[in-house]
Each structure stands twice: as C-alpha cells, then as structure tokens.
Amino acid sequence: MGRDDRRETTVRSQVFAHRRRLAAETLRRGVERGEVRADLELEVAIDALYAPLWLRLIVGHQPLTPKVADGIVDVVWPGLAAAPTGGDPSGTARPQRRRADPASG
C-alpha cells in the first residue's frame, strides 16, 4: 500500500466515517421524533445531503455558502420528511434549526 493509499484510507476512516456516523445518529433521532421517515435508507439519505456539499468543497466549481447549504436542505428535506400528522399539510416543513453558538466553539 502506497503513501497516498494510506492517506486516503485514513481520511475515509477518520473524517468521512465519523461525519457519516454523526449524520446517521441525527437522522435516527429525527425518526424517533417523527420528523424523518422511518423507512428511510440512512446511507442513501446521507449521500443525498453530503454529495452536493462535498462537490462544492472538493471540486470548487462554486462556493459553498450558508444560502446554498440551506437550499440543498430545502431540496432534499421533502424526501426525508415523515408524512404529516397535523400542522403543515405538505409534510415538508423543516424542523427548527439549531445553530451552533460561535462563542462556544
């Protein structure tokens, strides 16, 4: 195994795998709260969310801005959202966002 192969393996196992585990945990909590479809294939959902982000970050064809990130979620969310039980009849209302406190990090 060459040096680049080891680096690629390290990045996959330490960076991408960790982020995917966190995303899966977040989606599972959404399922438990009834916000995310229970029949959702988590790996596919994570790919749908992350692929456009990584495309912009790695390929760099366009910048990844907060507006673009929100737009990606707006496009993907209807496919992740659980069927409505009341409130929003379309079932596409996004859950409340929790923004990280910049002072804490």
Coordinates of N, CA and C in Angstrom, one line a residue:
M1 N 0.9 -1.2 0.0 CA 0.0 0.0 0.0 C 0.9 1.2 0.0
G2 N 0.7 2.1 -1.0 CA 1.5 3.3 -1.1 C 1.0 4.4 -0.1
R3 N 1.9 5.4 0.0 CA 1.6 6.5 1.0 C 0.3 7.2 0.7
D4 N -0.1 7.4 -0.6 CA -1.4 8.1 -0.9 C -2.5 7.1 -0.5
D5 N -2.4 5.8 -0.7 CA -3.4 4.9 -0.4 C -3.7 4.9 1.1
R6 N -2.6 5.0 1.9 CA -2.8 5.1 3.4 C -3.4 6.4 3.8
R7 N -3.1 7.5 3.1 CA -3.7 8.8 3.4 C -5.2 8.7 3.1
E8 N -5.5 8.1 2.0 CA -6.9 8.0 1.6 C -7.7 7.2 2.6
T9 N -7.1 6.1 3.0 CA -7.8 5.2 4.0 C -8.0 6.0 5.3
T10 N -7.0 6.7 5.7 CA -7.1 7.5 7.0 C -8.1 8.5 6.9
V11 N -8.2 9.3 5.8 CA -9.2 10.3 5.6 C -10.6 9.7 5.6
R12 N -10.8 8.6 4.9 CA -12.1 7.9 4.9 C -12.5 7.4 6.3
S13 N -11.6 6.8 7.0 CA -11.9 6.2 8.3 C -12.0 7.3 9.4
Q14 N -11.2 8.3 9.4 CA -11.2 9.3 10.5 C -12.1 10.5 10.2
V15 N -12.3 10.9 9.0 CA -13.0 12.1 8.7 C -14.4 11.7 8.2
F16 N -14.5 11.1 7.1 CA -15.8 10.8 6.4 C -16.6 9.8 7.3
A17 N -16.0 8.8 7.7 CA -16.8 7.8 8.5 C -17.4 8.4 9.8
H18 N -16.6 9.2 10.4 CA -17.0 9.9 11.7 C -18.2 10.8 11.4
R19 N -18.1 11.6 10.3 CA -19.2 12.5 9.9 C -20.4 11.8 9.5
R20 N -20.3 10.7 8.8 CA -21.4 9.9 8.4 C -22.1 9.3 9.7
R21 N -21.3 8.8 10.6 CA -21.9 8.3 11.9 C -22.7 9.3 12.6
L22 N -22.2 10.6 12.7 CA -22.9 11.7 13.3 C -24.2 12.0 12.5
A23 N -24.2 12.0 11.2 CA -25.3 12.2 10.4 C -26.4 11.1 10.6
A24 N -25.9 9.9 10.7 CA -26.9 8.8 10.9 C -27.5 8.9 12.2
E25 N -26.8 9.3 13.3 CA -27.4 9.5 14.6 C -28.4 10.6 14.6
T26 N -28.1 11.6 13.9 CA -29.1 12.8 13.8 C -30.3 12.3 13.1
L27 N -30.2 11.6 12.0 CA -31.4 11.1 11.3 C -32.2 10.1 12.1
R28 N -31.5 9.3 12.8 CA -32.2 8.3 13.7 C -33.0 9.1 14.8
R29 N -32.5 10.1 15.3 CA -33.2 11.0 16.3 C -34.4 11.6 15.6
G30 N -34.3 12.0 14.4 CA -35.4 12.6 13.6 C -36.5 11.5 13.4
V31 N -36.1 10.3 13.2 CA -37.1 9.2 13.1 C -37.8 9.0 14.4
E32 N -37.1 9.0 15.5 CA -37.7 8.8 16.8 C -38.7 9.9 17.1
R33 N -38.4 11.1 16.7 CA -39.3 12.3 16.9 C -40.4 12.4 15.9
G34 N -40.4 11.5 14.9 CA -41.4 11.6 13.9 C -41.2 12.6 12.8
E35 N -40.0 13.2 12.7 CA -39.7 14.2 11.7 C -39.2 13.6 10.5
V36 N -38.5 12.4 10.6 CA -37.9 11.8 9.4 C -38.6 10.4 9.2
R37 N -38.7 10.1 7.9 CA -39.4 8.8 7.5 C -38.7 7.6 8.2
A38 N -39.5 6.8 8.7 CA -39.0 5.6 9.4 C -38.4 4.6 8.4
D39 N -38.9 4.6 7.1 CA -38.4 3.6 6.1 C -37.2 4.1 5.3
L40 N -36.7 5.2 5.8 CA -35.6 5.9 5.1 C -34.3 5.0 5.1
E41 N -33.6 4.9 4.0 CA -32.3 4.2 3.9 C -31.3 5.3 4.3
L42 N -30.8 5.2 5.5 CA -29.9 6.2 6.1 C -28.7 6.5 5.2
E43 N -28.1 5.5 4.7 CA -26.9 5.7 3.9 C -27.2 6.5 2.6
V44 N -28.3 6.3 2.0 CA -28.7 7.0 0.8 C -29.1 8.4 1.2
A45 N -29.8 8.6 2.3 CA -30.1 10.0 2.7 C -28.8 10.8 3.0
I46 N -27.9 10.2 3.7 CA -26.6 10.9 3.9 C -25.9 11.3 2.7
D47 N -25.9 10.3 1.7 CA -25.3 10.7 0.4 C -26.0 11.8 -0.3
A48 N -27.3 11.8 -0.2 CA -28.1 12.9 -0.8 C -27.8 14.3 -0.2
L49 N -27.6 14.3 1.1 CA -27.2 15.5 1.8 C -25.8 16.0 1.6
Y50 N -24.9 15.0 1.7 CA -23.5 15.4 1.6 C -22.9 15.5 0.2
A51 N -23.4 14.8 -0.7 CA -22.8 14.9 -2.1 C -22.7 16.3 -2.6
P52 N -23.7 17.1 -2.6 CA -23.6 18.4 -3.2 C -22.7 19.3 -2.4
L53 N -22.6 19.1 -1.1 CA -21.7 19.9 -0.2 C -20.2 19.5 -0.6
W54 N -19.9 18.2 -0.6 CA -18.6 17.9 -1.0 C -18.2 18.2 -2.4
L55 N -19.1 18.2 -3.3 CA -18.9 18.6 -4.7 C -18.4 20.0 -4.7
R56 N -19.1 20.9 -4.0 CA -18.6 22.3 -4.0 C -17.3 22.5 -3.2
L57 N -17.1 21.8 -2.2 CA -15.9 21.9 -1.4 C -14.7 21.3 -2.1
I58 N -14.8 20.2 -2.7 CA -13.7 19.5 -3.3 C -13.4 19.9 -4.7
V59 N -14.5 19.9 -5.5 CA -14.3 20.3 -6.9 C -14.1 21.8 -7.1
G60 N -14.9 22.6 -6.2 CA -14.7 24.0 -6.2 C -15.3 24.8 -7.3
H61 N -16.3 24.2 -8.0 CA -16.9 24.9 -9.1 C -17.7 26.1 -8.7
Q62 N -18.2 26.1 -7.5 CA -18.9 27.2 -6.9 C -18.7 27.1 -5.4
P63 N -18.7 28.3 -4.8 CA -18.5 28.3 -3.3 C -19.7 27.7 -2.6
L64 N -19.4 27.2 -1.4 CA -20.4 26.6 -0.5 C -20.7 27.7 0.5
T65 N -21.9 28.3 0.4 CA -22.3 29.4 1.2 C -23.4 28.9 2.1
P66 N -23.7 29.6 3.2 CA -24.9 29.2 4.0 C -26.2 29.2 3.2
K67 N -26.3 30.1 2.3 CA -27.5 30.2 1.5 C -27.6 28.9 0.6
V68 N -26.5 28.5 0.0 CA -26.5 27.3 -0.8 C -26.8 26.0 0.1
A69 N -26.2 26.0 1.3 CA -26.4 24.8 2.2 C -27.9 24.7 2.5
D70 N -28.5 25.9 2.9 CA -29.9 25.9 3.2 C -30.7 25.4 2.0
G71 N -30.3 25.9 0.8 CA -31.0 25.5 -0.5 C -31.0 24.0 -0.7
I72 N -29.8 23.4 -0.4 CA -29.7 21.9 -0.6 C -30.6 21.2 0.4
V73 N -30.7 21.7 1.6 CA -31.6 21.0 2.6 C -33.1 21.2 2.1
D74 N -33.4 22.4 1.6 CA -34.8 22.6 1.1 C -35.1 21.7 0.0
V75 N -34.2 21.3 -0.8 CA -34.4 20.4 -1.9 C -34.5 19.0 -1.4
V76 N -33.6 18.6 -0.5 CA -33.6 17.2 -0.1 C -34.6 16.9 1.0
W77 N -34.9 17.8 1.9 CA -35.8 17.6 3.0 C -37.1 16.9 2.7
P78 N -37.8 17.3 1.6 CA -39.1 16.7 1.3 C -39.0 15.2 1.1
G79 N -37.9 14.7 0.7 CA -37.6 13.2 0.5 C -37.3 12.5 1.8
L80 N -36.9 13.3 2.8 CA -36.6 12.7 4.2 C -37.7 12.8 5.1
A81 N -38.6 13.8 4.9 CA -39.6 14.2 5.9 C -40.6 13.1 6.1
A82 N -41.1 12.9 7.3 CA -42.1 11.9 7.6 C -43.4 12.5 7.1
A83 N -44.4 11.6 6.9 CA -45.7 12.1 6.5 C -46.3 13.0 7.6
P84 N -47.1 14.0 7.2 CA -47.6 14.9 8.2 C -48.7 14.2 9.1
T85 N -48.7 14.6 10.3 CA -49.7 14.1 11.3 C -50.6 15.3 11.7
G86 N -50.3 16.4 11.2 CA -51.0 17.6 11.6 C -50.1 18.8 11.3
G87 N -50.6 20.0 11.4 CA -49.8 21.2 11.2 C -49.6 21.4 9.7
D88 N -48.4 21.3 9.2 CA -48.1 21.5 7.8 C -48.6 20.4 6.9
P89 N -49.6 20.7 6.1 CA -50.3 19.7 5.3 C -49.4 19.1 4.2
S90 N -48.3 19.8 3.8 CA -47.4 19.3 2.7 C -46.4 18.3 3.3
G91 N -46.2 18.4 4.6 CA -45.2 17.5 5.2 C -43.8 17.9 5.0
T92 N -43.6 19.1 4.4 CA -42.3 19.5 4.1 C -41.7 20.6 5.0
A93 N -42.4 21.0 6.0 CA -41.8 22.0 6.9 C -40.6 21.4 7.6
R94 N -39.5 22.2 7.5 CA -38.3 21.7 8.2 C -38.4 21.9 9.7
P95 N -37.7 21.0 10.4 CA -37.7 21.2 11.9 C -36.9 22.4 12.2
Q96 N -37.1 22.9 13.4 CA -36.3 24.1 13.9 C -34.8 23.8 13.8
R97 N -34.1 24.8 13.3 CA -32.7 24.6 13.1 C -32.0 25.0 14.4
R98 N -31.0 24.3 14.7 CA -30.1 24.6 15.9 C -28.8 25.1 15.4
R99 N -28.6 26.4 15.5 CA -27.3 27.0 15.0 C -26.3 26.8 16.2
A100 N -25.1 26.5 15.8 CA -24.0 26.4 16.8 C -23.7 27.8 17.2
D101 N -23.4 27.9 18.5 CA -23.0 29.2 19.1 C -21.5 29.4 18.8
P102 N -21.2 30.5 18.0 CA -19.8 30.7 17.6 C -18.9 30.9 18.8
A103 N -19.5 31.4 19.9 CA -18.7 31.7 21.1 C -18.2 30.4 21.8
S104 N -19.0 29.3 21.5 CA -18.7 28.1 22.3 C -17.7 27.2 21.6
G105 N -17.3 27.5 20.4 CA -16.5 26.6 19.7 C -15.2 27.0 19.2

